[in-house]
Amino acid sequence: MHRESGSGRFFYMYYYFDDWLVKGAKLIMNALNVVILAAGKGTRMYSETPKVLHSLAGRPLLQHVLDTALGLSASQLCVIYGHGGEAVPEMMAGYDAAFILQEPQLGTGHAVQQALPQLKDGSVTLVLYGDVPLLQIGTLKKMLDTPQALTLLTVFLDNPSGYGRILRDRSGRVSGIVEEKDASTEQRALREVNTGIMSVPTHFLRHWLSALRNENAQGEYYLTDIVAMAAAQGVDVHTVHPSQEWEILGVNNKMQLAELERIWQKNHATELLLKGVTLADPARLDVRGRLECGRDVEIDVGCVFVGNVQLGDGVKIGAYSIIRNTCIGKHSRVEPYSHIDEAKIGSNCRIGPYARLRPGSQLHTDVHIGNFVEVKNSEFSSSSKANHLSYIGDASVGTRVNIGAGTITCNYDGVNKHRTIIEEDAFIGSNTQLVAPVKIGRGATIGAGSTITRDAPEGELTLARSRQTTLKGWRRPQKKK
Ligand code: UD1
Ligand code: MG
């Protein structure tokens, strides 16, 4: 016990707990609580949306933190929320977490106090911030290596302004944290800062929090004040540093949000490159979700991947394509400027340029969807083609079908959607309207320019257009001179 290093006030307060505390410290801390502070207003975002719900790489900031926390297999997950009404618990309803309203918000210590009823003694409590989304699980695991100590995540910054500074005694032991607004000029010169992330044995936390005072420059209950209490009690205060400095960056405004977005994207691009994916320019790739790639995948510049996207071996994605929740089979190519949303694409397909596949599009192998072709809720069997300027909606297309330029499935009568069935080996001439519900039989041919309102029999040529006539000797009107 290093009683002499503590401030007299805290030492006196805890003297009677000492025996109990020492026993507590020896408990095996096998359970983990994670408390995520997310009640802050986010004034500098200038937004109606609570700060922690702003999106980074397609997920709310808070979701990044929750997902990282899940990797720690915590037995209790608490989110302290405040601003934005129920938007936070509603949006994060999928997580098995306790959402606790902090109202009013009286500081970080007060925030953690709100979680105390949910936390069991004999455990460790890890405090995270909902607006610090890039923390890596490895760094947190390092912090949890010393469960009997109060462990702080700290970094040394050339410009430490804005952060709480870590105070150390002559022997280098942490003796407290001073907030910038309360710091002396000398203390402000210290470069080791508090990131705000800490892990604490829960029984200590409970007792220290109950003794917090708000006699400071901001009139707040500072979580950071428990560090001096720990030091005064002789409880070990450890410091751990993140593997990468960007891990501890927080979001206070849109500029920082954009900076963190770039860091996340760069990290993700690096990961893909190191797994063998070819990126024409790692700085011009945006992944907003999860992108899984097989071997020899090539992605050109300006592509955006949203949600869950899987690209099979040898897939090539052309520039400026946007692909969302889609699976693309081996050796398929997507040519530039294509937009693919909730589609299933088999192997050896050719899509685009300028193709649009909407939800429910399913292409089997070797299907070609060309420029300015829109497909919705339709299945194309193998080796079928719609190469130019068509709308195919609510259709089932058999194998080896050729759909000519300008074909439209008229699937909507203003109230209901109807299906078009095109059987194998059919040939649809250009500029054809297929008024659904309608079926084109196997091997049928539809003459160009037809409006087909009834089923077309298999193997035959069906035409539905007026006959061509020529008016002999007809003259164009002449302009009078
Ligand atoms: C806090 C730390 C400071 C550290 C800095 C790192 C304290 C007293 N200070 O300062 O040492 O260097 O973070 O960024 O802890 N929050 C609540 N409820 C509240 C107050 C805050 O949920 O009543 C949340 C905020 O939403 C935010 C986090 O806690 O996610 C930190 O709060 P903030 O006001 O940013 O603390 P700082 O003054 O930056
Ligand atoms: Mg802050």
Short mmCIF file of C-alpha atoms and ligand atoms in Angstrom, two decimals:
data_model
loop_
_atom_site.label_atom_id
_atom_site.label_comp_id
_atom_site.label_asym_id
_atom_site.label_seq_id
_atom_site.Cartn_x
_atom_site.Cartn_y
_atom_site.Cartn_z
CA MET A 1 0.00 0.00 0.00
CA HIS A 2 1.33 3.41 -0.93
CA ARG A 3 -0.75 5.48 1.35
CA GLU A 4 1.61 8.40 1.30
CA SER A 5 1.07 8.98 -2.40
CA GLY A 6 -2.67 9.58 -2.07
CA SER A 7 -4.44 12.82 -1.33
CA GLY A 8 -5.38 13.06 2.35
CA ARG A 9 -9.07 13.40 1.59
CA PHE A 10 -9.43 10.13 -0.26
CA PHE A 11 -7.09 8.29 2.02
CA TYR A 12 -9.19 9.18 5.04
CA MET A 13 -12.39 8.20 3.31
CA TYR A 14 -11.13 4.75 2.39
CA TYR A 15 -9.09 3.84 5.40
CA TYR A 16 -11.92 1.72 6.78
CA PHE A 17 -12.44 -0.09 3.50
CA ASP A 18 -8.81 -1.03 3.22
CA ASP A 19 -9.01 -4.54 4.54
CA TRP A 20 -12.00 -5.33 2.44
CA LEU A 21 -10.45 -3.79 -0.64
CA VAL A 22 -7.30 -5.85 -0.39
CA LYS A 23 -9.34 -9.03 -0.13
CA GLY A 24 -11.43 -7.86 -3.07
CA ALA A 25 -8.33 -7.31 -5.14
CA LYS A 26 -7.42 -10.94 -4.74
CA LEU A 27 -10.74 -12.17 -6.09
CA ILE A 28 -10.51 -13.88 -9.41
CA MET A 29 -12.10 -11.55 -11.87
CA ASN A 30 -13.64 -13.87 -14.37
CA ALA A 31 -16.65 -11.84 -15.46
CA LEU A 32 -16.45 -8.75 -17.62
CA ASN A 33 -18.83 -5.82 -17.82
CA VAL A 34 -18.56 -3.29 -20.59
CA VAL A 35 -20.05 0.15 -20.03
CA ILE A 36 -20.23 2.33 -23.12
CA LEU A 37 -20.65 6.06 -22.53
CA ALA A 38 -22.86 7.47 -25.23
CA ALA A 39 -24.95 10.18 -23.62
CA GLY A 40 -23.02 13.19 -24.88
CA LYS A 41 -24.83 15.78 -26.91
CA GLY A 42 -22.54 16.04 -29.91
CA THR A 43 -23.20 19.78 -30.23
CA ARG A 44 -20.49 20.23 -32.83
CA MET A 45 -22.11 17.73 -35.21
CA TYR A 46 -24.93 20.28 -35.79
CA SER A 47 -27.36 17.42 -36.29
CA GLU A 48 -30.71 16.12 -35.08
CA THR A 49 -29.16 12.64 -35.00
CA PRO A 50 -27.42 11.68 -31.74
CA LYS A 51 -23.67 11.70 -32.31
CA VAL A 52 -23.15 7.99 -31.72
CA LEU A 53 -25.66 7.13 -34.45
CA HIS A 54 -23.70 8.88 -37.18
CA SER A 55 -22.34 6.42 -39.68
CA LEU A 56 -18.76 5.26 -40.09
CA ALA A 57 -18.13 2.72 -42.85
CA GLY A 58 -21.88 2.09 -43.06
CA ARG A 59 -22.43 1.39 -39.36
CA PRO A 60 -23.32 3.79 -36.53
CA LEU A 61 -20.30 4.77 -34.43
CA LEU A 62 -21.84 3.04 -31.43
CA GLN A 63 -22.26 -0.16 -33.40
CA HIS A 64 -18.52 -0.31 -34.03
CA VAL A 65 -17.95 -0.11 -30.29
CA LEU A 66 -20.65 -2.69 -29.54
CA ASP A 67 -19.23 -5.08 -32.13
CA THR A 68 -15.75 -4.75 -30.64
CA ALA A 69 -17.18 -5.30 -27.16
CA LEU A 70 -18.96 -8.46 -28.34
CA GLY A 71 -15.57 -9.88 -29.24
CA LEU A 72 -14.64 -9.70 -25.55
CA SER A 73 -17.53 -12.01 -24.55
CA ALA A 74 -18.64 -9.67 -21.80
CA SER A 75 -21.27 -11.01 -19.45
CA GLN A 76 -22.92 -7.60 -19.19
CA LEU A 77 -23.07 -4.86 -21.79
CA CYS A 78 -24.42 -1.43 -20.77
CA VAL A 79 -24.97 1.58 -22.98
CA ILE A 80 -25.46 4.93 -21.28
CA TYR A 81 -27.49 7.14 -23.58
CA GLY A 82 -29.03 10.56 -23.26
CA HIS A 83 -29.60 12.84 -26.20
CA GLY A 84 -31.92 11.95 -29.06
CA GLY A 85 -34.71 10.29 -27.10
CA GLU A 86 -35.12 6.58 -27.71
CA ALA A 87 -33.29 6.66 -31.03
CA VAL A 88 -30.19 4.99 -29.57
CA PRO A 89 -31.88 1.97 -27.91
CA GLU A 90 -34.24 1.60 -30.88
CA MET A 91 -31.48 1.55 -33.46
CA MET A 92 -29.32 -0.83 -31.39
CA ALA A 93 -32.23 -3.07 -30.34
CA GLY A 94 -30.54 -6.08 -31.91
CA TYR A 95 -27.84 -6.09 -29.23
CA ASP A 96 -28.22 -7.90 -25.95
CA ALA A 97 -27.35 -4.81 -23.92
CA ALA A 98 -28.89 -2.80 -21.11
CA PHE A 99 -29.71 0.71 -22.34
CA ILE A 100 -29.65 3.15 -19.47
CA LEU A 101 -30.84 6.73 -19.72
CA GLN A 102 -28.60 9.33 -18.12
CA GLU A 103 -30.67 12.44 -17.57
CA PRO A 104 -29.32 15.02 -16.84
CA GLN A 105 -25.71 14.42 -17.88
CA LEU A 106 -23.47 15.38 -15.03
CA GLY A 107 -20.17 14.02 -16.26
CA THR A 108 -18.39 10.78 -17.09
CA GLY A 109 -18.37 9.60 -13.46
CA HIS A 110 -22.08 10.24 -13.15
CA ALA A 111 -22.59 8.35 -16.41
CA VAL A 112 -20.84 5.23 -15.10
CA GLN A 113 -22.80 5.51 -11.83
CA GLN A 114 -25.99 4.92 -13.83
CA ALA A 115 -24.74 1.46 -14.79
CA LEU A 116 -23.79 0.36 -11.27
CA PRO A 117 -27.06 -1.48 -10.48
CA GLN A 118 -26.38 -3.74 -13.50
CA LEU A 119 -22.81 -4.59 -12.48
CA LYS A 120 -21.89 -7.50 -10.23
CA ASP A 121 -18.91 -7.43 -7.90
CA GLY A 122 -16.16 -9.94 -8.53
CA SER A 123 -16.00 -8.74 -12.09
CA VAL A 124 -14.04 -6.21 -14.10
CA THR A 125 -15.72 -3.22 -15.68
CA LEU A 126 -14.36 -1.83 -18.90
CA VAL A 127 -15.41 1.72 -19.77
CA LEU A 128 -15.57 2.58 -23.46
CA TYR A 129 -16.79 5.66 -25.32
CA GLY A 130 -19.52 5.36 -27.94
CA ASP A 131 -17.79 8.01 -30.05
CA VAL A 132 -14.40 6.23 -30.18
CA PRO A 133 -15.11 3.63 -32.84
CA LEU A 134 -11.69 2.41 -34.00
CA LEU A 135 -10.42 0.76 -30.82
CA GLN A 136 -8.99 -2.66 -31.59
CA ILE A 137 -9.85 -5.71 -29.60
CA GLY A 138 -6.17 -6.58 -29.10
CA THR A 139 -5.62 -3.32 -27.24
CA LEU A 140 -8.60 -3.97 -24.98
CA LYS A 141 -7.44 -7.52 -24.26
CA LYS A 142 -4.07 -6.10 -23.21
CA MET A 143 -5.91 -3.84 -20.75
CA LEU A 144 -7.75 -6.83 -19.30
CA ASP A 145 -4.51 -8.72 -18.64
CA THR A 146 -4.27 -7.06 -15.22
CA PRO A 147 -7.81 -7.49 -13.86
CA GLN A 148 -6.86 -6.67 -10.27
CA ALA A 149 -5.52 -3.22 -11.24
CA LEU A 150 -7.10 -0.03 -12.46
CA THR A 151 -5.83 0.06 -16.03
CA LEU A 152 -5.82 3.20 -18.13
CA LEU A 153 -5.36 3.43 -21.86
CA THR A 154 -2.99 6.34 -22.36
CA VAL A 155 -1.00 7.84 -25.22
CA PHE A 156 1.76 10.40 -25.57
CA LEU A 157 0.75 13.26 -27.85
CA ASP A 158 2.81 16.10 -29.28
CA ASN A 159 -0.25 18.25 -28.89
CA PRO A 160 -2.08 17.03 -25.79
CA SER A 161 -4.54 19.91 -25.61
CA GLY A 162 -8.13 19.05 -24.77
CA TYR A 163 -7.26 15.82 -22.96
CA GLY A 164 -6.91 14.96 -19.31
CA ARG A 165 -3.23 14.61 -18.36
CA ILE A 166 -1.76 11.61 -16.55
CA LEU A 167 -0.02 12.60 -13.32
CA ARG A 168 2.83 10.44 -12.04
CA ASP A 169 4.76 10.56 -8.79
CA ARG A 170 8.55 10.70 -8.53
CA SER A 171 8.85 6.96 -8.90
CA GLY A 172 6.77 7.07 -12.07
CA ARG A 173 3.61 5.60 -10.57
CA VAL A 174 0.32 7.09 -11.74
CA SER A 175 -1.08 9.31 -9.02
CA GLY A 176 -4.08 10.84 -10.76
CA ILE A 177 -5.56 12.51 -13.82
CA VAL A 178 -6.12 16.21 -14.13
CA GLU A 179 -8.56 17.61 -16.65
CA GLU A 180 -7.16 20.32 -18.88
CA LYS A 181 -9.56 22.90 -17.51
CA ASP A 182 -8.36 22.18 -13.97
CA ALA A 183 -4.67 21.83 -14.82
CA SER A 184 -1.80 24.13 -13.88
CA THR A 185 0.53 25.42 -16.60
CA GLU A 186 3.06 22.81 -15.51
CA GLN A 187 0.51 20.00 -15.74
CA ARG A 188 -0.64 21.18 -19.14
CA ALA A 189 2.89 20.62 -20.43
CA LEU A 190 2.54 16.88 -19.71
CA ARG A 191 2.25 14.88 -22.90
CA GLU A 192 0.79 11.64 -21.59
CA VAL A 193 -2.99 11.88 -21.92
CA ASN A 194 -6.01 9.94 -20.79
CA THR A 195 -7.94 8.40 -23.66
CA GLY A 196 -10.92 7.90 -21.34
CA ILE A 197 -10.84 4.13 -21.78
CA MET A 198 -10.21 2.26 -18.53
CA SER A 199 -10.82 -1.05 -16.83
CA VAL A 200 -11.55 -1.25 -13.12
CA PRO A 201 -12.39 -4.04 -10.67
CA THR A 202 -16.12 -3.49 -10.20
CA HIS A 203 -16.19 -3.49 -6.40
CA PHE A 204 -13.56 -0.72 -6.34
CA LEU A 205 -15.45 1.22 -8.97
CA ARG A 206 -18.66 1.10 -6.95
CA HIS A 207 -16.99 2.51 -3.84
CA TRP A 208 -14.92 5.13 -5.61
CA LEU A 209 -17.85 6.41 -7.65
CA SER A 210 -19.94 6.91 -4.53
CA ALA A 211 -17.27 9.31 -3.25
CA LEU A 212 -17.01 11.54 -6.35
CA ARG A 213 -17.37 15.28 -5.88
CA ASN A 214 -18.07 17.85 -8.57
CA GLU A 215 -15.91 20.64 -7.18
CA ASN A 216 -13.99 21.31 -10.37
CA ALA A 217 -13.85 23.74 -13.27
CA GLN A 218 -16.75 22.08 -15.11
CA GLY A 219 -18.92 21.28 -12.08
CA GLU A 220 -19.03 17.65 -13.28
CA TYR A 221 -18.56 14.26 -11.67
CA TYR A 222 -15.32 13.16 -13.29
CA LEU A 223 -14.72 9.44 -13.74
CA THR A 224 -11.05 10.35 -13.86
CA ASP A 225 -11.06 11.28 -10.17
CA ILE A 226 -11.17 7.60 -9.23
CA VAL A 227 -7.56 7.32 -10.36
CA ALA A 228 -6.30 9.44 -7.45
CA MET A 229 -8.48 7.36 -5.14
CA ALA A 230 -6.91 4.16 -6.43
CA ALA A 231 -3.44 5.58 -5.99
CA ALA A 232 -4.32 6.71 -2.47
CA GLN A 233 -5.55 3.20 -1.68
CA GLY A 234 -2.40 1.64 -3.01
CA VAL A 235 -4.36 -0.14 -5.70
CA ASP A 236 -2.16 -0.67 -8.74
CA VAL A 237 -2.77 1.77 -11.55
CA HIS A 238 -1.47 0.35 -14.81
CA THR A 239 -1.20 2.06 -18.13
CA VAL A 240 -1.49 0.38 -21.49
CA HIS A 241 -0.91 2.01 -24.86
CA PRO A 242 -2.86 1.25 -28.03
CA SER A 243 -1.04 -0.58 -30.81
CA GLN A 244 -1.94 2.24 -33.21
CA GLU A 245 -2.44 5.87 -32.27
CA TRP A 246 -5.61 6.21 -34.39
CA GLU A 247 -7.42 3.68 -32.20
CA ILE A 248 -8.15 6.28 -29.57
CA LEU A 249 -9.46 9.00 -31.86
CA GLY A 250 -12.95 10.23 -31.09
CA VAL A 251 -15.59 11.98 -33.15
CA ASN A 252 -16.74 15.45 -32.15
CA ASN A 253 -17.46 17.02 -35.53
CA LYS A 254 -17.96 16.07 -39.17
CA MET A 255 -14.32 16.72 -39.96
CA GLN A 256 -13.18 14.12 -37.44
CA LEU A 257 -15.88 11.76 -38.68
CA ALA A 258 -14.50 12.10 -42.22
CA GLU A 259 -10.92 11.56 -40.96
CA LEU A 260 -11.90 8.40 -39.12
CA GLU A 261 -13.80 7.17 -42.15
CA ARG A 262 -10.60 7.48 -44.22
CA ILE A 263 -8.58 5.64 -41.55
CA TRP A 264 -11.13 2.82 -41.45
CA GLN A 265 -11.21 2.57 -45.24
CA LYS A 266 -7.43 2.60 -45.50
CA ASN A 267 -7.17 -0.18 -42.91
CA HIS A 268 -9.76 -2.24 -44.73
CA ALA A 269 -8.10 -1.71 -48.10
CA THR A 270 -4.75 -2.75 -46.61
CA GLU A 271 -6.34 -5.91 -45.25
CA LEU A 272 -7.76 -6.75 -48.68
CA LEU A 273 -4.44 -6.08 -50.42
CA LEU A 274 -2.58 -8.29 -47.96
CA LYS A 275 -5.07 -11.08 -48.68
CA GLY A 276 -4.25 -10.83 -52.38
CA VAL A 277 -7.05 -8.65 -53.70
CA THR A 278 -5.97 -6.28 -56.47
CA LEU A 279 -7.16 -2.73 -55.85
CA ALA A 280 -6.47 -0.25 -58.65
CA ASP A 281 -6.15 2.41 -55.94
CA PRO A 282 -6.62 1.56 -52.25
CA ALA A 283 -7.50 5.20 -51.58
CA ARG A 284 -10.46 5.01 -53.94
CA LEU A 285 -12.43 2.13 -52.46
CA ASP A 286 -15.33 2.41 -50.03
CA VAL A 287 -16.58 -0.55 -48.05
CA ARG A 288 -19.64 0.14 -45.95
CA GLY A 289 -20.16 -3.26 -44.40
CA ARG A 290 -18.36 -6.51 -45.12
CA LEU A 291 -16.58 -7.42 -48.32
CA GLU A 292 -15.32 -10.98 -48.76
CA CYS A 293 -13.14 -11.80 -51.73
CA GLY A 294 -11.83 -15.03 -53.21
CA ARG A 295 -8.49 -15.34 -55.02
CA ASP A 296 -7.51 -13.08 -57.89
CA VAL A 297 -10.27 -10.57 -57.40
CA GLU A 298 -9.69 -7.21 -59.09
CA ILE A 299 -11.48 -4.01 -58.13
CA ASP A 300 -11.11 -0.84 -60.14
CA VAL A 301 -11.34 2.69 -58.72
CA GLY A 302 -14.37 4.36 -57.19
CA CYS A 303 -16.36 1.26 -56.24
CA VAL A 304 -18.69 1.26 -53.23
CA PHE A 305 -19.59 -1.98 -51.46
CA VAL A 306 -22.53 -1.82 -49.08
CA GLY A 307 -23.73 -4.45 -46.58
CA ASN A 308 -22.56 -8.02 -47.17
CA VAL A 309 -20.86 -8.55 -50.49
CA GLN A 310 -19.07 -11.71 -51.56
CA LEU A 311 -16.92 -11.88 -54.65
CA GLY A 312 -15.81 -15.30 -55.87
CA ASP A 313 -12.43 -16.23 -57.33
CA GLY A 314 -11.38 -14.23 -60.36
CA VAL A 315 -14.23 -11.71 -60.15
CA LYS A 316 -13.48 -8.34 -61.71
CA ILE A 317 -15.36 -5.20 -60.74
CA GLY A 318 -15.22 -2.25 -63.12
CA ALA A 319 -14.78 1.36 -62.04
CA TYR A 320 -17.50 3.27 -60.21
CA SER A 321 -19.75 0.32 -59.57
CA ILE A 322 -21.99 0.19 -56.52
CA ILE A 323 -22.72 -3.24 -55.10
CA ARG A 324 -24.95 -3.94 -52.12
CA ASN A 325 -25.78 -7.22 -50.33
CA THR A 326 -24.82 -9.33 -53.31
CA CYS A 327 -22.98 -12.53 -54.00
CA ILE A 328 -21.05 -12.80 -57.28
CA GLY A 329 -19.81 -16.19 -58.50
CA LYS A 330 -16.41 -17.14 -59.86
CA HIS A 331 -14.94 -15.34 -62.86
CA SER A 332 -17.88 -13.04 -63.37
CA ARG A 333 -17.17 -9.51 -64.55
CA VAL A 334 -18.98 -6.35 -63.67
CA GLU A 335 -18.18 -3.61 -66.16
CA PRO A 336 -17.97 0.06 -65.07
CA TYR A 337 -20.85 2.11 -63.68
CA SER A 338 -23.04 -0.82 -62.76
CA HIS A 339 -25.43 -0.76 -59.82
CA ILE A 340 -26.21 -4.09 -58.17
CA ASP A 341 -28.53 -4.38 -55.19
CA GLU A 342 -29.51 -7.62 -53.41
CA ALA A 343 -28.75 -9.86 -56.35
CA LYS A 344 -27.34 -13.35 -56.73
CA ILE A 345 -24.99 -13.72 -59.62
CA GLY A 346 -23.57 -17.03 -60.74
CA SER A 347 -20.20 -17.74 -62.30
CA ASN A 348 -18.91 -16.44 -65.62
CA CYS A 349 -21.55 -13.73 -65.94
CA ARG A 350 -20.98 -10.40 -67.66
CA ILE A 351 -22.79 -7.39 -66.25
CA GLY A 352 -22.75 -3.85 -67.59
CA PRO A 353 -21.38 -1.35 -68.24
CA TYR A 354 -24.28 0.73 -66.92
CA ALA A 355 -26.38 -2.23 -65.81
CA ARG A 356 -28.81 -2.13 -62.94
CA LEU A 357 -29.72 -5.26 -61.01
CA ARG A 358 -32.39 -4.63 -58.39
CA PRO A 359 -33.46 -6.80 -55.45
CA GLY A 360 -34.46 -10.33 -56.28
CA SER A 361 -32.37 -10.58 -59.42
CA GLN A 362 -30.88 -14.02 -59.80
CA LEU A 363 -28.52 -14.87 -62.61
CA HIS A 364 -27.26 -18.41 -63.14
CA THR A 365 -24.00 -19.11 -64.97
CA ASP A 366 -22.81 -17.35 -68.11
CA VAL A 367 -25.60 -14.76 -68.16
CA HIS A 368 -25.01 -11.43 -69.93
CA ILE A 369 -26.77 -8.27 -68.79
CA GLY A 370 -25.64 -5.35 -70.87
CA ASN A 371 -25.77 -1.60 -70.89
CA PHE A 372 -28.90 0.19 -69.71
CA VAL A 373 -30.61 -3.05 -68.79
CA GLU A 374 -32.65 -3.04 -65.59
CA VAL A 375 -33.55 -6.34 -63.95
CA LYS A 376 -35.83 -6.69 -60.94
CA ASN A 377 -37.12 -9.77 -59.10
CA SER A 378 -36.29 -11.98 -62.06
CA GLU A 379 -34.41 -15.16 -62.65
CA PHE A 380 -32.18 -15.72 -65.67
CA SER A 381 -31.15 -19.32 -66.30
CA SER A 382 -27.76 -20.16 -67.75
CA SER A 383 -26.44 -18.64 -70.97
CA SER A 384 -29.27 -16.16 -71.42
CA LYS A 385 -28.65 -12.61 -72.56
CA ALA A 386 -30.26 -9.20 -72.38
CA ASN A 387 -27.56 -7.03 -73.81
CA HIS A 388 -29.10 -3.63 -74.41
CA LEU A 389 -31.69 -1.15 -73.13
CA SER A 390 -34.30 -3.38 -71.52
CA TYR A 391 -36.50 -3.66 -68.45
CA ILE A 392 -37.01 -7.18 -67.17
CA GLY A 393 -39.15 -7.27 -64.01
CA ASP A 394 -40.97 -10.18 -62.33
CA ALA A 395 -39.81 -12.57 -65.04
CA SER A 396 -38.52 -16.12 -65.26
CA VAL A 397 -36.16 -16.53 -68.16
CA GLY A 398 -35.11 -20.04 -69.25
CA THR A 399 -31.73 -21.12 -70.59
CA ARG A 400 -30.18 -19.76 -73.81
CA VAL A 401 -32.82 -17.03 -74.20
CA ASN A 402 -31.89 -13.96 -76.21
CA ILE A 403 -33.71 -10.77 -75.29
CA GLY A 404 -33.36 -8.08 -77.94
CA ALA A 405 -32.69 -4.40 -77.38
CA GLY A 406 -35.55 -2.38 -76.02
CA THR A 407 -37.57 -5.27 -74.60
CA ILE A 408 -39.92 -4.35 -71.78
CA THR A 409 -41.85 -6.63 -69.48
CA CYS A 410 -45.03 -4.70 -68.72
CA ASN A 411 -45.40 -6.19 -65.25
CA TYR A 412 -47.58 -3.61 -63.52
CA ASP A 413 -51.23 -2.78 -64.19
CA GLY A 414 -51.27 0.07 -61.73
CA VAL A 415 -52.31 -2.19 -58.86
CA ASN A 416 -50.84 -5.66 -59.28
CA LYS A 417 -47.54 -7.07 -60.45
CA HIS A 418 -47.72 -9.92 -62.96
CA ARG A 419 -45.11 -12.43 -64.10
CA THR A 420 -43.62 -13.00 -67.49
CA ILE A 421 -42.35 -16.46 -68.32
CA ILE A 422 -39.89 -16.89 -71.17
CA GLU A 423 -39.01 -20.50 -71.78
CA GLU A 424 -35.69 -21.89 -72.93
CA ASP A 425 -34.25 -21.02 -76.33
CA ALA A 426 -36.82 -18.30 -76.96
CA PHE A 427 -35.75 -15.28 -79.00
CA ILE A 428 -37.36 -11.93 -78.25
CA GLY A 429 -37.00 -9.41 -81.09
CA SER A 430 -36.05 -5.84 -80.37
CA ASN A 431 -38.52 -3.28 -79.10
CA THR A 432 -40.95 -5.87 -77.79
CA GLN A 433 -43.43 -5.30 -74.99
CA LEU A 434 -44.45 -8.42 -73.10
CA VAL A 435 -47.69 -7.57 -71.31
CA ALA A 436 -47.80 -9.77 -68.21
CA PRO A 437 -49.10 -12.21 -67.22
CA VAL A 438 -47.78 -13.84 -70.36
CA LYS A 439 -45.75 -16.86 -71.39
CA ILE A 440 -43.40 -17.24 -74.33
CA GLY A 441 -43.03 -20.92 -75.18
CA ARG A 442 -39.82 -22.85 -75.59
CA GLY A 443 -37.94 -21.97 -78.76
CA ALA A 444 -40.53 -19.33 -79.75
CA THR A 445 -39.48 -16.28 -81.73
CA ILE A 446 -41.11 -12.89 -81.21
CA GLY A 447 -40.87 -10.48 -84.09
CA ALA A 448 -39.30 -7.11 -83.41
CA GLY A 449 -41.65 -4.31 -82.43
CA SER A 450 -44.37 -6.64 -81.08
CA THR A 451 -46.73 -5.94 -78.22
CA ILE A 452 -47.46 -9.41 -76.89
CA THR A 453 -50.62 -9.67 -74.80
CA ARG A 454 -51.33 -13.41 -75.13
CA ASP A 455 -49.15 -16.49 -74.67
CA ALA A 456 -46.88 -17.24 -77.64
CA PRO A 457 -46.71 -20.94 -78.61
CA GLU A 458 -43.42 -22.81 -78.55
CA GLY A 459 -41.31 -23.12 -81.64
CA GLU A 460 -43.32 -20.60 -83.71
CA LEU A 461 -42.81 -17.02 -84.86
CA THR A 462 -45.30 -14.67 -83.23
CA LEU A 463 -45.72 -11.09 -84.38
CA ALA A 464 -48.03 -8.40 -83.05
CA ARG A 465 -47.47 -5.28 -85.09
CA SER A 466 -49.23 -3.52 -87.93
CA ARG A 467 -48.16 -4.44 -91.44
CA GLN A 468 -45.82 -2.16 -93.29
CA THR A 469 -47.43 -0.26 -96.18
CA THR A 470 -46.02 2.09 -98.80
CA LEU A 471 -48.09 4.90 -100.34
CA LYS A 472 -46.86 5.14 -103.88
CA GLY A 473 -46.29 8.64 -105.24
CA TRP A 474 -46.87 10.34 -101.90
CA ARG A 475 -45.19 13.74 -101.69
CA ARG A 476 -44.04 15.71 -98.75
CA PRO A 477 -45.68 19.14 -98.35
CA GLN A 478 -43.49 21.88 -99.91
CA LYS A 479 -42.67 25.18 -98.28
CA LYS A 480 -43.97 28.18 -100.27
CA LYS A 481 -41.15 30.45 -101.51
C1 UD1 B 1 -12.88 12.87 -21.08
C2 UD1 B 1 -11.94 12.62 -19.90
C3 UD1 B 1 -10.55 13.11 -20.27
C4 UD1 B 1 -10.06 12.43 -21.52
C5 UD1 B 1 -11.07 12.61 -22.64
C6 UD1 B 1 -10.68 11.75 -23.80
C7 UD1 B 1 -13.30 12.84 -17.89
C8 UD1 B 1 -13.67 13.72 -16.78
N1 UD1 B 1 -12.43 13.34 -18.77
O1 UD1 B 1 -12.95 14.28 -21.23
O2 UD1 B 1 -9.63 12.85 -19.21
O3 UD1 B 1 -8.81 12.93 -21.90
O4 UD1 B 1 -12.38 12.21 -22.23
O5 UD1 B 1 -11.51 12.04 -24.87
O6 UD1 B 1 -13.74 11.73 -17.96
N2 UD1 B 1 -20.49 11.25 -21.52
C9 UD1 B 1 -21.68 10.74 -21.03
N3 UD1 B 1 -22.32 11.40 -20.03
C10 UD1 B 1 -21.82 12.52 -19.46
C11 UD1 B 1 -20.61 13.04 -19.97
C12 UD1 B 1 -19.97 12.38 -20.99
O7 UD1 B 1 -22.16 9.71 -21.52
O8 UD1 B 1 -22.47 13.05 -18.56
C13 UD1 B 1 -19.79 10.55 -22.60
C14 UD1 B 1 -19.66 11.37 -23.87
O9 UD1 B 1 -20.74 11.11 -24.73
C15 UD1 B 1 -18.36 10.89 -24.45
C16 UD1 B 1 -17.55 10.49 -23.22
O10 UD1 B 1 -18.47 10.30 -22.19
O11 UD1 B 1 -18.53 9.74 -25.23
C17 UD1 B 1 -16.53 11.53 -22.84
O12 UD1 B 1 -17.18 12.73 -22.54
P1 UD1 B 1 -16.58 14.14 -22.93
O13 UD1 B 1 -17.52 15.18 -22.50
O14 UD1 B 1 -16.15 14.12 -24.35
O15 UD1 B 1 -15.31 14.16 -21.98
P2 UD1 B 1 -14.03 15.05 -22.15
O16 UD1 B 1 -14.27 16.35 -21.51
O17 UD1 B 1 -13.56 15.03 -23.52
MG MG B 2 -14.37 14.48 -25.40
#
